[in-house]
Amino acid sequence: QGGSVIDKLIEKMIAAPPYELPQIVGQNLKEVSNPGFFLRVAELSDKTEDASRKEALAALADNIVATLEVVSKRAEEQMDDAAEIVQGILVKAAEASGEFKMPLSDERKADLRAKIVEDREKIDEGVLSTIFAYMKKANEDGLDGLVLIFQKVLQLFAAEELLASQPSNDVLKRLLAADAEEWDAVLGAAMEGEEAETDEETMQGAVQACIETVVLQKASGSYGQRVQAEFLKELMARVRAVANPA
């Protein structure tokens, strides 16, 4: 079955116009960068008596090698761009001295959020994967403060993404605009007393609407989906805790 998949991919590449090859290679990088792919191209070339097909298979192998070099270079450039964006965000969490002081001051949090709003369109899967990689390294190195800063960056990014979807629930909007440390106070003011503005069930519905309009629209298993899902999971845990105090 694996050979059949590879054969279909090879035929698709032979039939495709040259300008489409980089996109096809990029979409099938795992298969194409495997040495077995080129062995299969060679096998197909050995099996055929058709001179034009031999020529097409040889040209395909050469084109793929050249395309892989371009795709690899582009991936490296994208990694550099992602690292630059992450560093630009991280700078906003630092004091004037260049040091990181924990907990972050309100001013640093505001600077971080403003930078994330500014760069939100640039924060793609490459940037998010870079943040997770940096966060893992910081954790391994025992840099707990830096881990917390990266977590705050992801939290603020999730909030801004959800705000951009324009949720209709006013309490949810206030929660997304507030810092996570303020959630309990915002929820308490909205859910307690005779003049309660909302309840657990209503908030559950508002969060579910966000899941449907934002989370499920992202690629399954993507970093973007993971960040949003974890953010909303934590938000709902806070809602339940405030609605059902021990």
Short mmCIF file of C-alpha atoms in Angstrom, two decimals:
data_model
loop_
_atom_site.label_atom_id
_atom_site.label_comp_id
_atom_site.label_asym_id
_atom_site.label_seq_id
_atom_site.Cartn_x
_atom_site.Cartn_y
_atom_site.Cartn_z
CA GLN A 1 0.00 0.00 0.00
CA GLY A 2 2.91 2.36 0.86
CA GLY A 3 4.43 1.77 -2.59
CA SER A 4 1.09 2.53 -4.20
CA VAL A 5 0.91 5.87 -2.37
CA ILE A 6 4.45 6.76 -3.45
CA ASP A 7 3.71 5.72 -7.04
CA LYS A 8 0.64 7.95 -7.12
CA LEU A 9 2.72 10.83 -5.76
CA ILE A 10 5.39 10.25 -8.41
CA GLU A 11 2.78 10.23 -11.19
CA LYS A 12 1.21 13.41 -9.79
CA MET A 13 4.60 15.13 -9.81
CA ILE A 14 5.41 14.04 -13.36
CA ALA A 15 2.06 15.39 -14.58
CA ALA A 16 2.30 18.66 -12.65
CA PRO A 17 3.60 21.88 -14.20
CA PRO A 18 7.11 22.73 -12.89
CA TYR A 19 5.83 25.79 -10.98
CA GLU A 20 3.56 23.53 -8.87
CA LEU A 21 6.37 21.19 -7.82
CA PRO A 22 7.59 23.23 -4.80
CA GLN A 23 4.07 23.23 -3.34
CA ILE A 24 3.64 19.46 -3.88
CA VAL A 25 7.06 18.78 -2.36
CA GLY A 26 6.26 21.01 0.61
CA GLN A 27 2.98 19.17 1.20
CA ASN A 28 4.69 15.76 1.00
CA LEU A 29 8.06 16.57 2.53
CA LYS A 30 8.19 13.48 4.73
CA GLU A 31 7.70 11.12 1.78
CA VAL A 32 9.87 13.00 -0.74
CA SER A 33 12.85 13.48 1.59
CA ASN A 34 12.96 9.74 2.31
CA PRO A 35 15.70 7.93 0.29
CA GLY A 36 13.10 5.24 -0.53
CA PHE A 37 11.29 7.77 -2.70
CA PHE A 38 14.29 8.17 -5.01
CA LEU A 39 14.88 4.41 -5.03
CA ARG A 40 11.31 3.97 -6.25
CA VAL A 41 11.84 6.54 -9.01
CA ALA A 42 14.94 4.59 -10.08
CA GLU A 43 13.02 1.28 -9.98
CA LEU A 44 10.26 2.68 -12.18
CA SER A 45 12.88 4.00 -14.60
CA ASP A 46 14.57 0.56 -14.78
CA LYS A 47 11.26 -1.19 -15.42
CA THR A 48 10.11 0.94 -18.32
CA GLU A 49 11.22 0.56 -21.94
CA ASP A 50 9.66 3.90 -22.87
CA ALA A 51 12.49 6.38 -23.51
CA SER A 52 10.30 9.43 -22.91
CA ARG A 53 9.14 8.01 -19.57
CA LYS A 54 12.74 7.30 -18.53
CA GLU A 55 13.55 10.89 -19.40
CA ALA A 56 10.54 12.18 -17.41
CA LEU A 57 11.55 10.15 -14.33
CA ALA A 58 15.17 11.32 -14.55
CA ALA A 59 14.04 14.94 -14.91
CA LEU A 60 11.68 14.49 -11.95
CA ALA A 61 14.51 13.23 -9.70
CA ASP A 62 16.70 16.20 -10.67
CA ASN A 63 13.84 18.69 -10.17
CA ILE A 64 12.98 17.26 -6.77
CA VAL A 65 16.58 17.51 -5.55
CA ALA A 66 16.66 21.16 -6.63
CA THR A 67 13.24 21.81 -5.10
CA LEU A 68 14.22 20.19 -1.80
CA GLU A 69 17.17 22.57 -1.59
CA VAL A 70 14.85 25.54 -2.14
CA VAL A 71 12.26 24.24 0.35
CA SER A 72 14.99 23.58 2.93
CA LYS A 73 16.43 27.08 2.49
CA ARG A 74 12.95 28.59 2.77
CA ALA A 75 12.29 26.58 5.95
CA GLU A 76 15.53 27.88 7.46
CA GLU A 77 14.57 31.44 6.55
CA GLN A 78 11.14 30.96 8.11
CA MET A 79 12.78 29.62 11.29
CA ASP A 80 14.98 32.72 11.42
CA ASP A 81 11.94 34.95 10.88
CA ALA A 82 10.01 33.11 13.62
CA ALA A 83 12.90 33.45 16.07
CA GLU A 84 13.10 37.18 15.31
CA ILE A 85 9.37 37.64 15.98
CA VAL A 86 9.57 35.69 19.27
CA GLN A 87 12.59 37.71 20.42
CA GLY A 88 10.78 40.95 19.52
CA ILE A 89 7.87 39.89 21.75
CA LEU A 90 10.13 38.69 24.55
CA VAL A 91 11.90 42.06 24.73
CA LYS A 92 8.60 43.64 25.81
CA ALA A 93 8.62 41.53 28.99
CA ALA A 94 12.04 42.85 30.02
CA GLU A 95 12.74 45.84 32.22
CA ALA A 96 14.79 48.79 30.93
CA SER A 97 17.87 47.06 32.34
CA GLY A 98 17.18 44.06 30.07
CA GLU A 99 16.35 41.84 33.05
CA PHE A 100 13.16 39.83 33.50
CA LYS A 101 11.45 40.45 36.83
CA MET A 102 8.78 38.06 38.03
CA PRO A 103 5.95 38.45 38.54
CA LEU A 104 5.63 40.72 35.52
CA SER A 105 4.48 44.23 36.32
CA ASP A 106 1.19 45.53 34.91
CA GLU A 107 3.22 47.79 32.61
CA ARG A 108 5.19 44.83 31.18
CA LYS A 109 1.99 42.83 30.69
CA ALA A 110 0.43 45.75 28.86
CA ASP A 111 3.54 46.09 26.65
CA LEU A 112 3.44 42.36 25.92
CA ARG A 113 -0.24 42.46 24.94
CA ALA A 114 0.28 45.51 22.74
CA LYS A 115 3.15 43.77 20.91
CA ILE A 116 1.09 40.61 20.45
CA VAL A 117 -1.79 42.67 19.03
CA GLU A 118 0.70 44.33 16.66
CA ASP A 119 2.21 41.00 15.55
CA ARG A 120 -0.92 38.81 15.74
CA GLU A 121 -1.11 38.25 11.97
CA LYS A 122 2.54 37.14 11.96
CA ILE A 123 2.13 34.62 14.78
CA ASP A 124 1.66 31.45 12.76
CA GLU A 125 2.48 27.78 13.37
CA GLY A 126 6.19 28.48 12.86
CA VAL A 127 6.23 31.16 15.55
CA LEU A 128 4.15 29.08 17.96
CA SER A 129 6.38 26.03 17.47
CA THR A 130 9.41 28.24 18.17
CA ILE A 131 7.81 29.46 21.40
CA PHE A 132 7.12 25.87 22.50
CA ALA A 133 10.71 24.89 21.64
CA TYR A 134 12.12 27.84 23.62
CA MET A 135 9.79 27.07 26.51
CA LYS A 136 10.90 23.44 26.59
CA LYS A 137 14.57 24.48 26.60
CA ALA A 138 13.96 27.04 29.36
CA ASN A 139 12.20 24.36 31.43
CA GLU A 140 15.11 21.93 30.93
CA ASP A 141 17.55 24.66 31.99
CA GLY A 142 15.53 25.43 35.12
CA LEU A 143 14.62 28.95 33.95
CA ASP A 144 11.17 28.93 35.56
CA GLY A 145 10.66 32.68 35.14
CA LEU A 146 11.22 32.47 31.39
CA VAL A 147 8.79 29.53 31.17
CA LEU A 148 6.14 31.67 32.88
CA ILE A 149 6.77 34.52 30.43
CA PHE A 150 6.31 32.20 27.44
CA GLN A 151 3.11 30.86 29.02
CA LYS A 152 1.90 34.45 29.42
CA VAL A 153 2.69 35.15 25.75
CA LEU A 154 0.63 32.13 24.65
CA GLN A 155 -2.19 33.13 27.01
CA LEU A 156 -2.32 36.68 25.65
CA PHE A 157 -2.14 35.45 22.06
CA ALA A 158 -5.07 33.09 22.68
CA ALA A 159 -7.09 35.90 24.26
CA GLU A 160 -6.45 38.27 21.35
CA GLU A 161 -7.32 35.59 18.78
CA LEU A 162 -10.61 34.97 20.57
CA LEU A 163 -11.36 38.69 20.90
CA ALA A 164 -10.78 39.03 17.15
CA SER A 165 -13.59 36.52 16.58
CA GLN A 166 -15.94 39.07 18.23
CA PRO A 167 -17.74 36.91 20.82
CA SER A 168 -21.23 38.14 21.66
CA ASN A 169 -21.04 37.47 25.42
CA ASP A 170 -20.04 40.66 27.26
CA VAL A 171 -18.62 38.85 30.30
CA LEU A 172 -16.45 36.69 28.06
CA LYS A 173 -15.19 39.82 26.30
CA ARG A 174 -14.19 41.31 29.66
CA LEU A 175 -12.42 38.08 30.62
CA LEU A 176 -10.49 38.00 27.35
CA ALA A 177 -9.47 41.65 27.75
CA ALA A 178 -8.38 41.08 31.36
CA ASP A 179 -5.26 39.36 32.64
CA ALA A 180 -5.77 35.76 33.79
CA GLU A 181 -4.98 36.82 37.36
CA GLU A 182 -8.08 39.04 37.22
CA TRP A 183 -10.49 36.35 36.01
CA ASP A 184 -11.81 35.40 39.44
CA ALA A 185 -12.61 39.04 40.25
CA VAL A 186 -14.33 39.60 36.87
CA LEU A 187 -16.34 36.39 37.23
CA GLY A 188 -17.22 37.08 40.86
CA ALA A 189 -18.61 40.51 39.96
CA ALA A 190 -20.62 39.06 37.06
CA MET A 191 -21.93 35.85 38.68
CA GLU A 192 -22.60 36.70 42.31
CA GLY A 193 -25.45 38.52 44.03
CA GLU A 194 -29.05 39.25 43.10
CA GLU A 195 -27.97 41.38 40.13
CA ALA A 196 -25.89 38.52 38.65
CA GLU A 197 -25.12 39.18 35.01
CA THR A 198 -24.45 35.58 34.00
CA ASP A 199 -24.25 32.00 35.26
CA GLU A 200 -22.19 28.87 34.69
CA GLU A 201 -24.45 27.49 31.96
CA THR A 202 -24.41 30.75 29.99
CA MET A 203 -20.62 30.97 30.22
CA GLN A 204 -20.34 27.33 29.14
CA GLY A 205 -22.38 28.19 26.06
CA ALA A 206 -20.21 31.23 25.30
CA VAL A 207 -17.03 29.17 25.57
CA GLN A 208 -18.53 26.41 23.40
CA ALA A 209 -19.32 29.02 20.75
CA CYS A 210 -15.64 30.06 20.81
CA ILE A 211 -14.58 26.45 20.40
CA GLU A 212 -16.80 26.14 17.34
CA THR A 213 -15.87 29.47 15.73
CA VAL A 214 -12.15 29.54 16.52
CA VAL A 215 -10.69 26.27 17.83
CA LEU A 216 -12.37 23.86 15.40
CA GLN A 217 -11.48 26.11 12.46
CA LYS A 218 -7.78 25.52 13.06
CA ALA A 219 -5.87 22.55 11.70
CA SER A 220 -6.38 19.48 13.87
CA GLY A 221 -3.40 18.92 16.14
CA SER A 222 -1.86 22.29 15.27
CA TYR A 223 -0.11 24.48 17.83
CA GLY A 224 -2.76 27.16 17.26
CA GLN A 225 -5.55 24.75 18.12
CA ARG A 226 -3.66 23.45 21.16
CA VAL A 227 -3.06 26.96 22.54
CA GLN A 228 -6.71 27.96 22.15
CA ALA A 229 -8.07 24.70 23.57
CA GLU A 230 -5.84 24.87 26.67
CA PHE A 231 -6.72 28.52 27.21
CA LEU A 232 -10.48 27.87 27.06
CA LYS A 233 -10.13 24.77 29.25
CA GLU A 234 -8.45 26.87 31.96
CA LEU A 235 -11.07 29.60 31.56
CA MET A 236 -13.91 27.13 32.05
CA ALA A 237 -12.18 25.67 35.10
CA ARG A 238 -12.18 29.17 36.63
CA VAL A 239 -15.84 29.66 35.75
CA ARG A 240 -16.77 26.40 37.49
CA ALA A 241 -14.64 27.25 40.52
CA VAL A 242 -16.33 30.65 40.96
CA ALA A 243 -19.81 29.22 40.31
CA ASN A 244 -19.30 26.36 42.75
CA PRO A 245 -17.15 27.62 45.63
CA ALA A 246 -15.99 24.90 48.04
#
